[in-house]
Structures are given as C-alpha cells and as structure tokens.
Amino acid sequence: MISAEKIPNNVDLSGNKRLQRALEHWQPKYIQWWRDMGPQGFQDYHQVYVRTAISVDPEGWAHFEYVKLPEYRWGIFLADPTPGRRIGFGDFFGQPVWQEVPGEFRNQLRRLIVTQGDTEPASVEQQRWLGHRCPSLYDLRNLFQVNVEEGRHLWAMVYLLHSYFGRDGRDEAEELLERQSGNRDKPRILEAFNEPIDNWLDFFMFTMFTDRDGKSQLMSLSESSLDPLSRTTRFMLTEEAHHMFVGETGVARILERTCQLMKEAGFSGDVRKLGGIDIPTIQKHLNQWFSLSLDLHGGEVSSNAASYFANGLKGRAKEDSYDDHVVKNAHYTMEFFEQGRPVTKDVLLRNAMNEVLRDWYVGDCAAGVVRWNRILEAHGISDRLKLPDRKFNRNIGMYSGFRFDPDGVPLAQEDWERRKYEWLPSSNDSEYLLSIMAEPIYEPGKFANYIAPPRRGINQQPIDFEYVRTEQ
Ligand SMILES: [Fe+2]
Ligand SMILES: [Fe+2]
C-alpha cells in the first residue's frame, strides 16, 4: 500500500525534520508546475490507471490503481544500499563510497544532478498536448505513466539537491521548475529537450531514443562514488525500462500497421492514401531523434568527462565489465574529421568517456532497430530501417558545423539545404501526421488506423480495459 506520509519515501524523511519541511515547501510549487505544464486537459476530470512506486522491492515495487493525475503520489525511493560498497573506478578506486558530498567536487556533482534533473520536467512539458491526439486509451495511459514517472525522477534529483547541497541546492530546485522547454528566455538546458513533440510518432521515437539516452546517463551515474546518487539512479532505471518499452513497441505497432496497409495498397501503392505512415516518414523521425540523442552524450573529446571519471563522479555503463577501472594511460582510437576527410587518432581513454558511453548507446539502439526490421521481414517487405551514421545532423562535438548524409558522406552546405528533407521530417510530413491524429480515440479497445493494437494490456488487464476514465 502507498504510505500515508505526505511524501512517500524509503529515506526516513520523518526522521529528518529540516529536510522534510524543505521538501514539503517545494511540493506545492511542484504541483502548480504539474498543473500548468503537465498534461493539458487531463488534470481534473480523468482517472488514469497508473503504477506508483511504493518501495524498491523487485517483487512488488509498483502498485496499480486509478488516480487523478495531480493526486499521484510522487515519492522518493533509493535502491537498497550495497553493504561495503567501494568506489569502482577513477583515482579513488577501491576506497569506501561517499555518503556526503566532498567539498572539492560539490560544483561538479551539482552540475551533473541539475543537468539530469532538468531533462525530467522538460519531457513532461514537451509532451503536454499529446493527450488530445491519442491513438487509444491504452496509449494515453502509457503517455501519462511516462509523464508521472518523469515527475518522480525530478523528485529524485530534487531530493539530492535539498539533502546535500544546502542553499545552492534549494535554489537549483526552484530553477528546475522555472526553466521551460522551448522557452526562448528560460529554455531547458539540453537542446533535445527544447524540441516540440506534438505527434505520436515523435513521442514514440523520443521514448525509444531520448529515454534511452536517459538510460545511458543513469547507468553511468549509478556507478558514482556518491552513494545516494548511485542508489537514486539505480531505482530510476527500473522505471525507465517501461518508457523505452513504450517507444519501441509504439514504433513496432506503427510498422505492423504500415505493413498491413502496404499489402492492401498493393506494395507499390501509397500508404498515406490509406491513412497510414509510410516507411520513409518513419525513417526520417528515427534520423531526427537518434541524432538529437547522440548530441546529448556531449563532445567526443572532453576534459569534463575525463575529470568526472578521474574523480569517480560518473563512470562507464557497466563499469564491472571492464578489466581496468583506473585507465590512467589507456588510449581510445577515435575518428576525427580534418580538412574534409576522416583521420584516425589515439586519444587518452579518460578524455573519450563521452564517446565510450555513446558507443554503448549506439549498440543498444541498433539492437532495437534489428527488432523493428524483423516485422518488415515477417511481412515479406524488403525495406529496412537503419540508424544514420553518427556524423549525421550533429550540433554538438566535432561534427557540428559540418554536413553529412545519413551514410556519413560529407556534403556541401548547399547540398544539405537542398536535400535535408529527404532525411529529416519536413513541415509537410508534420502536417500529414497531425492530420491523421486530429481525432483522438477515447473508446476502450479501439485504435487509430495508423497503429496496430498491442499484444497485451498493462498489468494483465485486457486490451479493451478502460485505462483512462472520465469522472461523471
Ligand atoms: Fe526520467
Ligand atoms: Fe524516461
């Protein structure tokens, strides 16, 4: 059952009155933000069948019930401590982990936590109009599930700021509610979180690729020497898995439906005439969100990343799987782009930590694309989706300022301008998508024409379950 405390938690909040008061002071501001910037039109008269984290017990951490969104019980949950845990990498390798923030790393840690924290409310803001165009009640519920959990991730980061960073932390917690996605004066910190998400193909690609960047970042933070940060992010990963499930299966269901419509249209026919989403449009949205999410991993050569690693603040995903955890003199072979051509050079591995994480990320994405292509294959369709080259459409790092096609072939600026909508969504594509999503589907068990139903419902409920119900 959900605890009766004002803020459900497993951190003994009632034993720390100062912290409890500070968070209870922040709570109404959070709720106000949720009402203003959260799902529009679904706050007061709808009940949503969502899961709520009630503990970190792997067997029963989540509880499902109908709630009105502003009444969701956002709580603070840290994974259980690992007894005798030691620092797993960097210059302090083997020493006991920290329960407090060392003064000399205060600024770096605050920056890492604020940057992660900023993405959580940002995505809720980006997605706040999607409910009005939903393809089904099942999907509507999934959208809101993702939204409330991103809200809980904000709580997780705000807990750390309030607990370990004093006055500065409290100020940062306020600012997390003040910046707004896409706002010209007070934008969110990272670019992908300022892009609008106003159709469901964008939403599914975002949860597939951008939430997966969340997974890489959380995996690397869960290695941190700051134990509370490690424990917080470890539990966030449990929730994150569902967000990527929503994205991957959402696109898979669109592909499934597209294949059916292609058969009806006689393969060479235009799927759009039947109200479906053609494969080239799907590929363009994949290109867009994959490239934006690559940027989120930061510059290829980075002294910040080196310093995070050296100081034990942010490690590699699955640090355990490496032999050398100090990597003082190890090298990484990296491709550079100089005078219009690729050149291979060795850089210090510590300076390449962003790229190491990006490698992990690209592999994880590629596996997802293989699963999507199996659907096309099963329908006997020869088209395939693919990840664009990592040089394509980059705005951060060594490839920003240059132009490449999705195969990584360099392009002159004018060729890019002429051809970019062959590879990225055009306003025409967006208009088309909005046109087929104009009518939301609120009837249980019914699905929009462009998407197949899921294989099964949520929490063993039937597919035609009333996942979102309207209060009388
Ligand atoms: Fe999140
Ligand atoms: Fe997420």
Coordinates of N, CA, C and O in Angstrom, one line a residue, residues 314-459:
K314 N 31.2 10.1 -12.3 CA 30.4 9.5 -13.4 C 31.2 8.4 -14.1 O 32.3 8.8 -14.6
G315 N 30.8 7.2 -14.1 CA 31.6 6.2 -14.7 C 31.2 5.7 -16.1 O 30.6 6.5 -16.8
R316 N 31.5 4.5 -16.4 CA 31.0 4.0 -17.7 C 29.8 3.1 -17.4 O 29.6 2.6 -16.3
A317 N 28.9 2.9 -18.4 CA 27.8 2.0 -18.2 C 28.5 0.6 -18.0 O 29.4 0.2 -18.7
K318 N 28.0 -0.2 -17.0 CA 28.5 -1.5 -16.7 C 30.0 -1.5 -16.4 O 30.8 -2.2 -17.0
E319 N 30.4 -0.6 -15.5 CA 31.9 -0.5 -15.2 C 32.5 -1.9 -14.8 O 33.6 -2.2 -15.2
D320 N 31.7 -2.7 -14.2 CA 32.1 -4.0 -13.8 C 32.7 -4.9 -14.9 O 33.5 -5.7 -14.7
S321 N 32.1 -4.6 -16.1 CA 32.5 -5.5 -17.2 C 33.9 -5.2 -17.8 O 34.4 -5.8 -18.7
Y322 N 34.5 -4.1 -17.3 CA 35.9 -3.7 -17.8 C 36.9 -4.3 -16.8 O 36.7 -4.6 -15.7
D323 N 38.2 -4.5 -17.4 CA 39.2 -5.0 -16.5 C 39.9 -3.9 -15.8 O 40.3 -4.0 -14.6
D324 N 40.2 -2.8 -16.5 CA 41.0 -1.7 -15.9 C 40.0 -0.6 -15.5 O 39.3 0.0 -16.4
H325 N 39.9 -0.3 -14.2 CA 39.0 0.7 -13.8 C 39.6 2.1 -13.5 O 39.0 3.0 -13.1
V326 N 40.9 2.1 -13.7 CA 41.6 3.4 -13.5 C 42.0 4.1 -14.8 O 41.9 5.3 -14.9
V327 N 42.3 3.3 -15.8 CA 42.7 3.7 -17.1 C 43.5 5.0 -17.2 O 43.1 6.0 -17.9
K328 N 44.6 5.0 -16.5 CA 45.4 6.2 -16.4 C 46.0 6.5 -17.8 O 46.0 7.7 -18.2
N329 N 46.6 5.5 -18.4 CA 47.3 5.8 -19.6 C 46.7 5.1 -20.8 O 47.3 5.0 -21.9
A330 N 45.6 4.5 -20.6 CA 45.0 3.7 -21.8 C 44.5 4.7 -22.9 O 44.3 5.9 -22.6
H331 N 44.4 4.2 -24.1 CA 44.0 5.0 -25.2 C 42.7 4.5 -25.9 O 42.4 3.4 -25.7
Y332 N 42.1 5.4 -26.6 CA 40.9 5.1 -27.3 C 41.2 5.6 -28.8 O 41.6 6.7 -29.0
T333 N 40.9 4.7 -29.7 CA 41.1 5.1 -31.1 C 39.9 5.7 -31.7 O 38.8 5.1 -31.7
M334 N 40.0 7.0 -32.0 CA 38.9 7.8 -32.4 C 39.0 8.3 -33.8 O 40.1 8.6 -34.3
E335 N 37.9 8.4 -34.5 CA 37.9 9.0 -35.8 C 37.7 10.6 -35.7 O 36.8 11.0 -35.0
F336 N 38.6 11.3 -36.3 CA 38.4 12.8 -36.4 C 38.1 13.2 -37.8 O 38.2 12.4 -38.7
F337 N 37.6 14.4 -38.0 CA 37.3 14.9 -39.3 C 38.1 16.1 -39.5 O 37.9 17.2 -38.9
E338 N 39.1 16.0 -40.4 CA 40.0 17.1 -40.6 C 40.2 17.4 -42.1 O 40.4 16.4 -42.8
Q339 N 40.2 18.6 -42.4 CA 40.3 19.0 -43.8 C 39.4 18.2 -44.8 O 39.9 17.7 -45.8
G340 N 38.2 18.0 -44.3 CA 37.2 17.3 -45.2 C 37.4 15.8 -45.3 O 36.7 15.2 -46.1
R341 N 38.2 15.2 -44.5 CA 38.3 13.8 -44.5 C 38.5 13.1 -43.1 O 39.0 13.8 -42.2
P342 N 38.1 11.9 -43.0 CA 38.3 11.2 -41.7 C 39.7 10.8 -41.4 O 40.4 10.4 -42.3
V343 N 40.2 11.0 -40.2 CA 41.6 10.7 -39.8 C 41.4 10.0 -38.4 O 40.7 10.4 -37.6
T344 N 42.2 8.9 -38.3 CA 42.1 8.1 -37.0 C 43.3 8.5 -36.1 O 44.4 8.6 -36.6
K345 N 43.0 8.7 -34.9 CA 44.0 9.1 -33.9 C 43.7 8.5 -32.6 O 42.6 8.2 -32.2
D346 N 44.8 8.3 -31.8 CA 44.6 7.8 -30.4 C 44.4 9.0 -29.5 O 45.2 10.0 -29.5
V347 N 43.4 8.9 -28.6 CA 43.3 9.9 -27.5 C 43.3 9.2 -26.2 O 43.1 8.0 -26.1
L348 N 43.6 9.9 -25.1 CA 43.6 9.3 -23.8 C 42.1 8.8 -23.5 O 41.2 9.5 -23.7
L349 N 42.0 7.6 -23.1 CA 40.7 7.0 -22.9 C 39.8 7.8 -21.9 O 38.6 8.0 -22.1
R350 N 40.4 8.4 -20.9 CA 39.7 9.2 -20.0 C 39.0 10.4 -20.7 O 37.9 10.9 -20.3
N351 N 39.7 11.0 -21.7 CA 39.1 12.1 -22.4 C 38.1 11.6 -23.4 O 37.4 12.5 -24.0
A352 N 38.0 10.3 -23.6 CA 37.0 9.8 -24.6 C 35.8 9.2 -23.9 O 35.0 8.5 -24.6
M353 N 35.6 9.5 -22.6 CA 34.5 8.8 -21.9 C 33.1 9.1 -22.5 O 32.2 8.2 -22.5
N354 N 32.9 10.3 -23.0 CA 31.6 10.5 -23.7 C 31.4 9.6 -24.9 O 30.3 9.1 -25.1
E355 N 32.5 9.4 -25.6 CA 32.4 8.5 -26.8 C 32.2 7.1 -26.4 O 31.5 6.3 -27.1
V356 N 32.8 6.7 -25.3 CA 32.6 5.3 -24.8 C 31.2 5.1 -24.5 O 30.6 4.0 -24.8
L357 N 30.6 6.0 -23.8 CA 29.1 5.9 -23.5 C 28.3 5.9 -24.7 O 27.3 5.2 -24.8
R358 N 28.7 6.8 -25.7 CA 27.9 6.8 -26.9 C 28.0 5.5 -27.7 O 27.0 5.1 -28.3
D359 N 29.2 4.9 -27.6 CA 29.3 3.5 -28.3 C 28.3 2.6 -27.7 O 27.7 1.8 -28.4
W360 N 28.2 2.6 -26.4 CA 27.3 1.7 -25.7 C 25.9 2.0 -26.2 O 25.1 1.1 -26.5
Y361 N 25.6 3.3 -26.2 CA 24.2 3.7 -26.6 C 23.9 3.3 -28.0 O 22.8 2.8 -28.3
V362 N 24.8 3.5 -28.9 CA 24.6 3.2 -30.4 C 24.3 1.7 -30.5 O 23.3 1.3 -31.2
G363 N 25.0 0.9 -29.7 CA 24.8 -0.6 -29.8 C 23.4 -0.9 -29.3 O 22.7 -1.8 -29.8
D364 N 23.0 -0.3 -28.2 CA 21.7 -0.5 -27.6 C 20.6 -0.1 -28.6 O 19.6 -0.8 -28.7
C365 N 20.7 1.0 -29.3 CA 19.8 1.4 -30.3 C 19.7 0.5 -31.5 O 18.7 0.1 -32.0
A366 N 20.9 0.1 -31.9 CA 21.0 -0.8 -33.1 C 20.2 -2.1 -32.9 O 19.5 -2.6 -33.8
A367 N 20.3 -2.6 -31.6 CA 19.6 -3.9 -31.3 C 18.1 -3.6 -31.5 O 17.4 -4.5 -31.9
G368 N 17.6 -2.5 -31.1 CA 16.2 -2.2 -31.2 C 15.8 -2.1 -32.7 O 14.7 -2.6 -33.1
V369 N 16.6 -1.5 -33.5 CA 16.3 -1.4 -34.9 C 16.2 -2.8 -35.6 O 15.4 -3.1 -36.4
V370 N 17.1 -3.7 -35.2 CA 17.1 -5.1 -35.7 C 15.7 -5.7 -35.3 O 15.1 -6.3 -36.2
R371 N 15.2 -5.4 -34.1 CA 13.9 -6.0 -33.7 C 12.8 -5.4 -34.6 O 11.9 -6.1 -35.0
W372 N 12.9 -4.1 -34.9 CA 11.9 -3.5 -35.8 C 11.9 -4.1 -37.2 O 10.9 -4.4 -37.8
N373 N 13.1 -4.3 -37.7 CA 13.2 -4.9 -39.0 C 12.7 -6.3 -39.2 O 12.2 -6.7 -40.3
R374 N 12.6 -7.0 -38.1 CA 12.0 -8.3 -38.1 C 10.5 -8.3 -38.5 O 10.0 -9.2 -39.1
I375 N 9.9 -7.2 -38.2 CA 8.5 -7.0 -38.5 C 8.3 -6.9 -40.0 O 7.5 -7.5 -40.7
L376 N 9.2 -6.0 -40.6 CA 9.2 -5.8 -42.1 C 9.5 -7.2 -42.8 O 8.8 -7.5 -43.7
E377 N 10.4 -7.9 -42.2 CA 10.8 -9.1 -42.8 C 9.7 -10.1 -42.8 O 9.4 -10.8 -43.8
A378 N 9.0 -10.2 -41.6 CA 7.9 -11.2 -41.4 C 6.8 -10.9 -42.4 O 6.1 -11.8 -42.8
H379 N 6.7 -9.6 -42.9 CA 5.6 -9.3 -43.8 C 6.1 -9.4 -45.3 O 5.4 -9.0 -46.2
G380 N 7.3 -9.9 -45.4 CA 7.9 -10.0 -46.8 C 8.2 -8.7 -47.5 O 8.1 -8.6 -48.7
I381 N 8.4 -7.7 -46.6 CA 8.7 -6.3 -47.2 C 10.2 -6.1 -47.2 O 10.9 -6.4 -46.2
S382 N 10.8 -5.6 -48.3 CA 12.2 -5.6 -48.4 C 12.8 -4.3 -47.8 O 14.0 -4.3 -47.5
D383 N 12.0 -3.3 -47.6 CA 12.6 -2.1 -46.9 C 13.1 -2.4 -45.6 O 12.6 -3.3 -44.9
R384 N 14.1 -1.7 -45.1 CA 14.7 -1.8 -43.8 C 14.9 -0.4 -43.2 O 15.3 0.5 -43.9
L385 N 14.7 -0.3 -41.9 CA 15.1 0.9 -41.2 C 16.6 0.8 -40.8 O 17.1 -0.3 -40.6
K386 N 17.2 1.9 -40.7 CA 18.6 1.9 -40.2 C 19.0 3.1 -39.4 O 18.4 4.2 -39.6
L387 N 19.9 3.0 -38.5 CA 20.4 4.1 -37.8 C 21.3 4.9 -38.8 O 22.1 4.4 -39.5
P388 N 21.1 6.3 -38.8 CA 22.0 7.1 -39.6 C 23.5 7.0 -39.0 O 23.6 6.7 -37.8
D389 N 24.4 7.4 -39.8 CA 25.8 7.5 -39.3 C 25.9 8.5 -38.2 O 25.1 9.4 -38.2
R390 N 26.8 8.3 -37.3 CA 26.8 9.2 -36.1 C 27.3 10.6 -36.5 O 27.2 11.5 -35.7
K391 N 27.8 10.8 -37.7 CA 28.1 12.2 -38.1 C 26.9 13.0 -38.5 O 27.0 14.2 -38.6
F392 N 25.9 12.3 -38.9 CA 24.7 12.9 -39.5 C 24.0 13.9 -38.5 O 23.7 13.5 -37.4
N393 N 23.7 15.1 -39.0 CA 22.8 16.1 -38.2 C 23.3 16.3 -36.8 O 22.4 16.4 -35.9
R394 N 24.5 16.5 -36.6 CA 25.0 16.8 -35.2 C 25.2 18.3 -35.0 O 25.6 19.0 -35.8
N395 N 24.9 18.6 -33.7 CA 25.1 20.0 -33.3 C 26.0 20.2 -32.2 O 26.2 21.3 -31.7
I396 N 26.5 19.1 -31.7 CA 27.5 19.1 -30.5 C 28.6 18.3 -30.9 O 28.4 17.2 -31.6
G397 N 29.8 18.7 -30.6 CA 31.0 17.9 -30.8 C 31.7 18.2 -32.2 O 31.4 19.2 -32.8
M398 N 32.6 17.3 -32.5 CA 33.5 17.7 -33.7 C 32.8 17.7 -35.0 O 33.3 18.3 -36.0
Y399 N 31.6 17.1 -35.1 CA 30.9 17.1 -36.4 C 30.0 18.2 -36.6 O 29.4 18.5 -37.6
S400 N 29.7 19.0 -35.5 CA 28.8 20.1 -35.6 C 29.5 21.2 -36.6 O 30.7 21.3 -36.6
G401 N 28.7 21.8 -37.3 CA 29.3 22.8 -38.3 C 29.7 22.2 -39.6 O 30.0 22.9 -40.6
F402 N 29.6 20.8 -39.7 CA 29.8 20.2 -41.0 C 28.5 19.4 -41.3 O 27.7 19.2 -40.5
R403 N 28.4 19.1 -42.6 CA 27.2 18.4 -43.1 C 27.5 17.0 -43.6 O 28.5 16.9 -44.3
F404 N 26.7 16.1 -43.3 CA 26.9 14.7 -43.8 C 25.5 14.1 -44.1 O 24.5 14.5 -43.5
D405 N 25.5 13.2 -45.1 CA 24.3 12.5 -45.3 C 24.1 11.3 -44.3 O 25.1 11.1 -43.5
P406 N 23.0 10.6 -44.3 CA 22.9 9.5 -43.3 C 23.9 8.4 -43.4 O 24.1 7.6 -42.5
D407 N 24.6 8.3 -44.6 CA 25.7 7.3 -44.7 C 27.0 7.9 -44.2 O 28.1 7.2 -44.3
G408 N 27.0 9.1 -43.8 CA 28.3 9.7 -43.3 C 29.1 10.4 -44.4 O 30.3 10.7 -44.1
V409 N 28.6 10.5 -45.6 CA 29.3 11.1 -46.7 C 29.2 12.7 -46.5 O 28.1 13.2 -46.3
P410 N 30.4 13.4 -46.5 CA 30.4 14.8 -46.3 C 29.6 15.5 -47.4 O 29.6 15.1 -48.6
L411 N 28.9 16.6 -47.1 CA 28.1 17.3 -48.0 C 28.4 18.8 -47.9 O 28.7 19.3 -46.8
A412 N 28.3 19.5 -49.1 CA 28.4 21.0 -49.0 C 27.1 21.5 -48.4 O 26.1 20.9 -48.5
Q413 N 27.3 22.7 -47.8 CA 26.1 23.3 -47.2 C 24.9 23.4 -48.1 O 23.8 23.1 -47.8
E414 N 25.2 23.8 -49.4 CA 24.0 24.0 -50.3 C 23.4 22.6 -50.6 O 22.2 22.6 -50.8
D415 N 24.2 21.6 -50.7 CA 23.6 20.2 -51.0 C 22.7 19.8 -49.8 O 21.7 19.2 -49.9
W416 N 23.2 20.1 -48.6 CA 22.5 19.8 -47.4 C 21.1 20.5 -47.4 O 20.1 19.9 -47.2
E417 N 21.2 21.8 -47.7 CA 19.9 22.6 -47.7 C 18.9 22.0 -48.7 O 17.7 22.0 -48.5
R418 N 19.5 21.6 -49.8 CA 18.6 21.1 -50.9 C 18.0 19.8 -50.6 O 16.9 19.5 -50.9
R419 N 18.8 19.0 -49.8 CA 18.4 17.6 -49.6 C 17.9 17.2 -48.2 O 17.4 16.1 -48.0
K420 N 18.0 18.1 -47.3 CA 17.8 17.7 -45.9 C 16.4 17.1 -45.6 O 16.3 16.2 -44.7
Y421 N 15.4 17.5 -46.3 CA 14.1 16.9 -46.1 C 13.9 15.5 -46.7 O 12.8 14.9 -46.6
E422 N 14.9 15.1 -47.4 CA 14.9 13.6 -47.8 C 15.2 12.8 -46.5 O 14.8 11.6 -46.5
W423 N 15.8 13.4 -45.5 CA 16.3 12.6 -44.4 C 15.7 13.0 -43.1 O 15.8 12.3 -42.1
L424 N 15.1 14.2 -43.0 CA 14.5 14.7 -41.8 C 13.1 15.1 -42.0 O 12.7 15.5 -43.1
P425 N 12.2 15.1 -41.0 CA 10.8 15.5 -41.2 C 10.7 16.9 -41.7 O 11.3 17.8 -41.2
S426 N 9.8 17.1 -42.7 CA 9.5 18.4 -43.3 C 8.2 18.9 -42.7 O 7.5 18.1 -42.0
S427 N 7.9 20.1 -42.9 CA 6.6 20.6 -42.3 C 5.5 19.9 -43.0 O 4.4 19.7 -42.4
N428 N 5.7 19.5 -44.2 CA 4.7 18.6 -44.9 C 4.4 17.3 -44.2 O 3.3 16.9 -44.0
D429 N 5.5 16.7 -43.8 CA 5.4 15.4 -43.0 C 4.6 15.6 -41.7 O 3.7 14.9 -41.3
S430 N 5.0 16.7 -41.0 CA 4.4 17.0 -39.7 C 2.9 17.3 -39.9 O 2.0 16.8 -39.1
E431 N 2.6 18.0 -41.0 CA 1.1 18.3 -41.2 C 0.4 17.0 -41.5 O -0.8 16.8 -41.0
Y432 N 1.0 16.2 -42.3 CA 0.3 14.9 -42.6 C 0.1 14.1 -41.3 O -1.1 13.6 -41.0
L433 N 1.1 14.0 -40.4 CA 0.9 13.3 -39.2 C -0.2 13.9 -38.3 O -1.0 13.2 -37.7
L434 N -0.1 15.2 -38.2 CA -1.2 15.8 -37.4 C -2.6 15.6 -38.0 O -3.6 15.4 -37.3
S435 N -2.6 15.5 -39.3 CA -4.0 15.3 -40.0 C -4.5 13.9 -39.6 O -5.7 13.8 -39.4
I436 N -3.7 12.9 -39.5 CA -4.2 11.6 -39.2 C -4.4 11.4 -37.7 O -4.9 10.4 -37.2
M437 N -3.9 12.3 -36.9 CA -4.0 12.2 -35.5 C -5.0 13.3 -34.9 O -5.1 13.4 -33.7
A438 N -5.7 14.0 -35.8 CA -6.5 15.1 -35.4 C -7.7 14.6 -34.5 O -8.0 15.3 -33.5
E439 N -8.2 13.4 -34.7 CA -9.3 12.9 -33.9 C -8.7 11.9 -32.9 O -8.3 10.8 -33.2
P440 N -8.8 12.3 -31.6 CA -8.3 11.3 -30.6 C -9.2 10.1 -30.4 O -10.4 10.3 -30.8
I441 N -8.7 9.0 -30.0 CA -9.6 7.8 -29.9 C -9.7 7.5 -28.4 O -8.7 7.1 -27.7
Y442 N -10.9 7.7 -27.8 CA -11.1 7.5 -26.4 C -12.0 6.3 -26.1 O -12.5 6.2 -25.0
E443 N -12.3 5.5 -27.1 CA -13.2 4.4 -26.9 C -12.3 3.2 -26.5 O -11.4 2.8 -27.3
P444 N -12.6 2.5 -25.4 CA -11.8 1.4 -25.0 C -11.7 0.3 -26.1 O -12.7 0.0 -26.7
G445 N -10.5 -0.2 -26.3 CA -10.3 -1.2 -27.3 C -10.2 -0.8 -28.7 O -9.9 -1.6 -29.6
K446 N -10.4 0.5 -29.0 CA -10.3 1.0 -30.3 C -8.9 1.6 -30.6 O -8.4 2.3 -29.7
F447 N -8.4 1.5 -31.8 CA -7.1 2.1 -32.1 C -7.2 2.9 -33.4 O -7.9 2.5 -34.3
A448 N -6.3 3.9 -33.4 CA -6.3 4.7 -34.7 C -5.9 3.9 -35.8 O -5.2 2.8 -35.6
N449 N -6.2 4.3 -37.0 CA -6.0 3.5 -38.2 C -4.5 3.2 -38.5 O -4.1 2.3 -39.1
Y450 N -3.6 4.1 -38.0 CA -2.2 4.0 -38.4 C -1.4 3.2 -37.4 O -0.2 3.0 -37.6
I451 N -2.0 2.6 -36.4 CA -1.3 1.8 -35.4 C -2.0 0.5 -35.1 O -3.2 0.5 -34.9
A452 N -1.2 -0.6 -35.0 CA -1.8 -1.9 -34.6 C -2.1 -1.9 -33.1 O -1.3 -1.2 -32.3
P453 N -3.0 -2.7 -32.6 CA -3.2 -2.8 -31.1 C -1.9 -3.5 -30.5 O -1.2 -4.2 -31.2
P454 N -1.7 -3.4 -29.2 CA -0.6 -4.1 -28.6 C -0.9 -5.5 -28.5 O -2.0 -6.0 -28.6
R455 N 0.1 -6.3 -28.2 CA -0.1 -7.8 -28.0 C -0.9 -8.0 -26.7 O -1.7 -8.9 -26.7
R456 N -0.6 -7.3 -25.7 CA -1.3 -7.5 -24.4 C -1.5 -6.1 -23.7 O -0.8 -5.2 -24.0
G457 N -2.3 -6.2 -22.7 CA -2.6 -4.9 -22.0 C -1.6 -4.7 -20.9 O -0.6 -5.4 -20.7
I458 N -1.9 -3.7 -20.0 CA -1.0 -3.3 -18.9 C -1.4 -4.1 -17.7 O -2.6 -4.2 -17.4
N459 N -0.4 -4.6 -16.9 CA -0.7 -5.3 -15.7 C -1.8 -6.4 -15.8 O -2.7 -6.5 -15.0

